CSV table of C-alpha atoms in Angstrom, one decimal:
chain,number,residue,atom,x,y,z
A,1,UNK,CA,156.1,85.3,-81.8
A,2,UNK,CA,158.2,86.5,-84.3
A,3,UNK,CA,161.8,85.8,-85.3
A,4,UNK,CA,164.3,85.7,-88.2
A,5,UNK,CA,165.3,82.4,-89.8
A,6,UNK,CA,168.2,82.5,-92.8
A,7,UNK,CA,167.0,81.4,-95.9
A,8,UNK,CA,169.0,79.8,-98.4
A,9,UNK,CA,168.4,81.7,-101.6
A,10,UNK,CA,169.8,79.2,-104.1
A,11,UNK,CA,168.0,76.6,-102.3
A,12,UNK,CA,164.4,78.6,-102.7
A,13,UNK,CA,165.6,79.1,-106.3
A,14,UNK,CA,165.8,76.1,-107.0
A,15,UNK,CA,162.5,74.8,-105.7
A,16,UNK,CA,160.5,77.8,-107.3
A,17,UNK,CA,162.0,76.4,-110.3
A,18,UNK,CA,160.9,72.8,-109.9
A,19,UNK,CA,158.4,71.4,-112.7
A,20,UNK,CA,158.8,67.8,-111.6
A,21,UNK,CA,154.6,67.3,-111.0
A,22,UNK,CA,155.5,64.1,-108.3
A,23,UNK,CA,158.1,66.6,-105.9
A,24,UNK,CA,156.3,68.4,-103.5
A,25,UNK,CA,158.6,71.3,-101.8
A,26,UNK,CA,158.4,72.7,-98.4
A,27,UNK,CA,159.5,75.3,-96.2
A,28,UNK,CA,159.7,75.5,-93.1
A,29,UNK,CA,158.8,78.7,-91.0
A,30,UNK,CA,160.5,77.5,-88.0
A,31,UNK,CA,164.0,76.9,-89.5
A,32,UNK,CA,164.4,77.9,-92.8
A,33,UNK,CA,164.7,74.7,-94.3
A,34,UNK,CA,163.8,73.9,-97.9
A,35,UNK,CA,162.7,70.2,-98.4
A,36,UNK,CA,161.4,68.0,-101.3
A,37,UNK,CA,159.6,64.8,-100.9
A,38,UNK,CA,157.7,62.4,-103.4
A,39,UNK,CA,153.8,63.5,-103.6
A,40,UNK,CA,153.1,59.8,-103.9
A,41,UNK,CA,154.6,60.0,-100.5
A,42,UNK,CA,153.3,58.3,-96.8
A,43,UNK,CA,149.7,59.4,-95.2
A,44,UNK,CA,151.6,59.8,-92.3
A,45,UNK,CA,153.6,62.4,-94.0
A,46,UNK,CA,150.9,64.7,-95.0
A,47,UNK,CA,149.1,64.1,-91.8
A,48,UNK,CA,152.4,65.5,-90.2
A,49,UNK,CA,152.6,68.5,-92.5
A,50,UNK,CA,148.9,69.0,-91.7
A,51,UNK,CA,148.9,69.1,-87.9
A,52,UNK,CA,151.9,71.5,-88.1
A,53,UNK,CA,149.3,74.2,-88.6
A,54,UNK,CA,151.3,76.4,-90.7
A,55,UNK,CA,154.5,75.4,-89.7
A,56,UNK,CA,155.3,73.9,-93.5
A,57,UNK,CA,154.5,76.3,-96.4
A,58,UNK,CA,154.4,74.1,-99.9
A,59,UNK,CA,156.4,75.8,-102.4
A,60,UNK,CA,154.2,76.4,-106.1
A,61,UNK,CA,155.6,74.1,-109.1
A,62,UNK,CA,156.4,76.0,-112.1
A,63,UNK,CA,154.3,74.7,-114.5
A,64,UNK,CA,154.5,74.7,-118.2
A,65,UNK,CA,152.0,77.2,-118.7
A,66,UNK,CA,154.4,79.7,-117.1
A,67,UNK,CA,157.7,78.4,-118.7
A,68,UNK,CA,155.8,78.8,-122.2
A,69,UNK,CA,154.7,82.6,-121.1
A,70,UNK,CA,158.5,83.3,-120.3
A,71,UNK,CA,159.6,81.7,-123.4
A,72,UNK,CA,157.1,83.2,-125.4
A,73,UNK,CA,158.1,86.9,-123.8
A,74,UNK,CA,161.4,85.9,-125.1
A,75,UNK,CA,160.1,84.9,-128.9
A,76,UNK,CA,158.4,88.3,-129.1
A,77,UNK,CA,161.8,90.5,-128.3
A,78,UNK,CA,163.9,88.3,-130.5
A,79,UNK,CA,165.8,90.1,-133.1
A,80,UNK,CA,167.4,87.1,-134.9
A,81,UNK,CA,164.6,85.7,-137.1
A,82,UNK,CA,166.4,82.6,-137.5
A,83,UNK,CA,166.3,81.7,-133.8
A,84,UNK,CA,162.6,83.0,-133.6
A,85,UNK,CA,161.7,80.5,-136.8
A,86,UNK,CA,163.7,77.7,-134.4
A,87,UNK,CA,161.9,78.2,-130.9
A,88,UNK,CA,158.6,79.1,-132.5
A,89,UNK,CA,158.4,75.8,-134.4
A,90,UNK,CA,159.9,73.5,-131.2
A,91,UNK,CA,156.8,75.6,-129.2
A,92,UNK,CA,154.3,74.2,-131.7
A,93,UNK,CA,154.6,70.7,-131.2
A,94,UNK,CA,154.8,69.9,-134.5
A,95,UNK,CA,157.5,67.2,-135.8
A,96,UNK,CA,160.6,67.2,-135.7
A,97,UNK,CA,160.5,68.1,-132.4
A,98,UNK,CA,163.3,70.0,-130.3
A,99,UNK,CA,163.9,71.0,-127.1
A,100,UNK,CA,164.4,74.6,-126.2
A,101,UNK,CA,167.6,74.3,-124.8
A,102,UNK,CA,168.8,72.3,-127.2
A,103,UNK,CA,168.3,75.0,-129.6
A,104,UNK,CA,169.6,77.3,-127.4
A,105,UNK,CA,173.3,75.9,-127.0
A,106,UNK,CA,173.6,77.1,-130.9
A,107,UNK,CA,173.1,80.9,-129.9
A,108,UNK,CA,175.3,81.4,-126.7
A,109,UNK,CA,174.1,85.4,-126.3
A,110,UNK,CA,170.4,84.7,-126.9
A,111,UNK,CA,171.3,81.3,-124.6
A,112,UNK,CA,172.4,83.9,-121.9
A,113,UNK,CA,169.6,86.6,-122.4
A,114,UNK,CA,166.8,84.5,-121.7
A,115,UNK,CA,168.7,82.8,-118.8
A,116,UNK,CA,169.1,86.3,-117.3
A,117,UNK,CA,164.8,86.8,-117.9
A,118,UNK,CA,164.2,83.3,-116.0
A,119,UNK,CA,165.9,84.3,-113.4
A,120,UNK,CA,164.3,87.4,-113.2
A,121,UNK,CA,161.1,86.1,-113.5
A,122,UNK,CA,162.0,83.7,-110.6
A,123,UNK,CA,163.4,86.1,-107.9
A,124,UNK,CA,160.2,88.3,-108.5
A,125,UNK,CA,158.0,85.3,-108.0
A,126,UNK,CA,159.8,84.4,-105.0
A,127,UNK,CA,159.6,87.9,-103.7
A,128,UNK,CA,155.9,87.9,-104.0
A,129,UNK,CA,155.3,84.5,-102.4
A,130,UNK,CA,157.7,85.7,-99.6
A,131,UNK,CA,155.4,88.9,-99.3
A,132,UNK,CA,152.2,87.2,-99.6
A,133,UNK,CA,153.4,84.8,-96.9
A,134,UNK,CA,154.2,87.6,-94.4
A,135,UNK,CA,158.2,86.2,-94.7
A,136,UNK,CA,159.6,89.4,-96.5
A,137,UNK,CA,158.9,93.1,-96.9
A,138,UNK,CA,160.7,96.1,-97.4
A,139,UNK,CA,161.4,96.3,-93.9
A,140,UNK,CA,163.1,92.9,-93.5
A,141,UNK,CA,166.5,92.7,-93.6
A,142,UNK,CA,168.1,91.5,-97.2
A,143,UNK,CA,170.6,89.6,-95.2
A,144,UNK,CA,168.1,87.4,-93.9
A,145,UNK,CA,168.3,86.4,-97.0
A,146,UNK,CA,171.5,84.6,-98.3
């Protein structure tokens, strides 16, 4: 049987953007709902989710791997050699060490421009997951989606 839940889009957003490694997030087919637990969580938990059959879909992590490919992406169509210099070096590892945000805050436009290709990069990868898992496609309704 098929039907139409709402789906929160902030809410799927947000977990497609999680890269906490011990928060597992779930949707539910049934509902809608988007829900995190703890993956140090209960055996009955997972045997739950389990005999659901399908029911609960887990919702990939962002790992770093990917957040270094978008940032990286970035690096390559920087214009301003000074930022390039700054985010390559905090990339690398190497001391001192900085966070990429951190840099970030000092160049508001450049700040904004990769903010704008995250979230790019996250609506497409939602898109696809919703595809793969027969929840979107270009004849569902974009207000099912909210």
């Amino acid at each position: 049987m098929i039907h139409s839940v709402a789906i929160a889009w902030d809410d799927l957003l947000r977990a497609f953007s999680n890269m906490e490694q011990d928060r597992v997030y779930f949707f539910d087919r049934m509902t809608g709902e988007i829900f995190s637990v703890r993956s140090d969580s209960e055996d009955d938990f997972w045997d739950q989710i389990e005999q659901q059959q399908g029911r609960f879909l887990e919702i990939p992590v962002l790992d770093t791997a990917a957040e270094r490919t978008l940032i990286n992406g970035f690096l390559e169509k920087q214009a301003n050699l000074e930022l390039r210099g700054l985010l390559d070096h905090a990339l690398s590892g190497r001391p001192p060490y900085a966070k990429t945000a951190d840099i970030l805050s000092f160049f508001p436009e450049e700040e904004l421009q990769l903010s704008e290709l995250r979230d790019t990069f996250l609506s497409n990868r939602v898109k696809h997951w919703l595809e793969e898992n027969e929840l979107f496609s270009l004849s569902t309704s974009l207000s099912a989606v909210h």
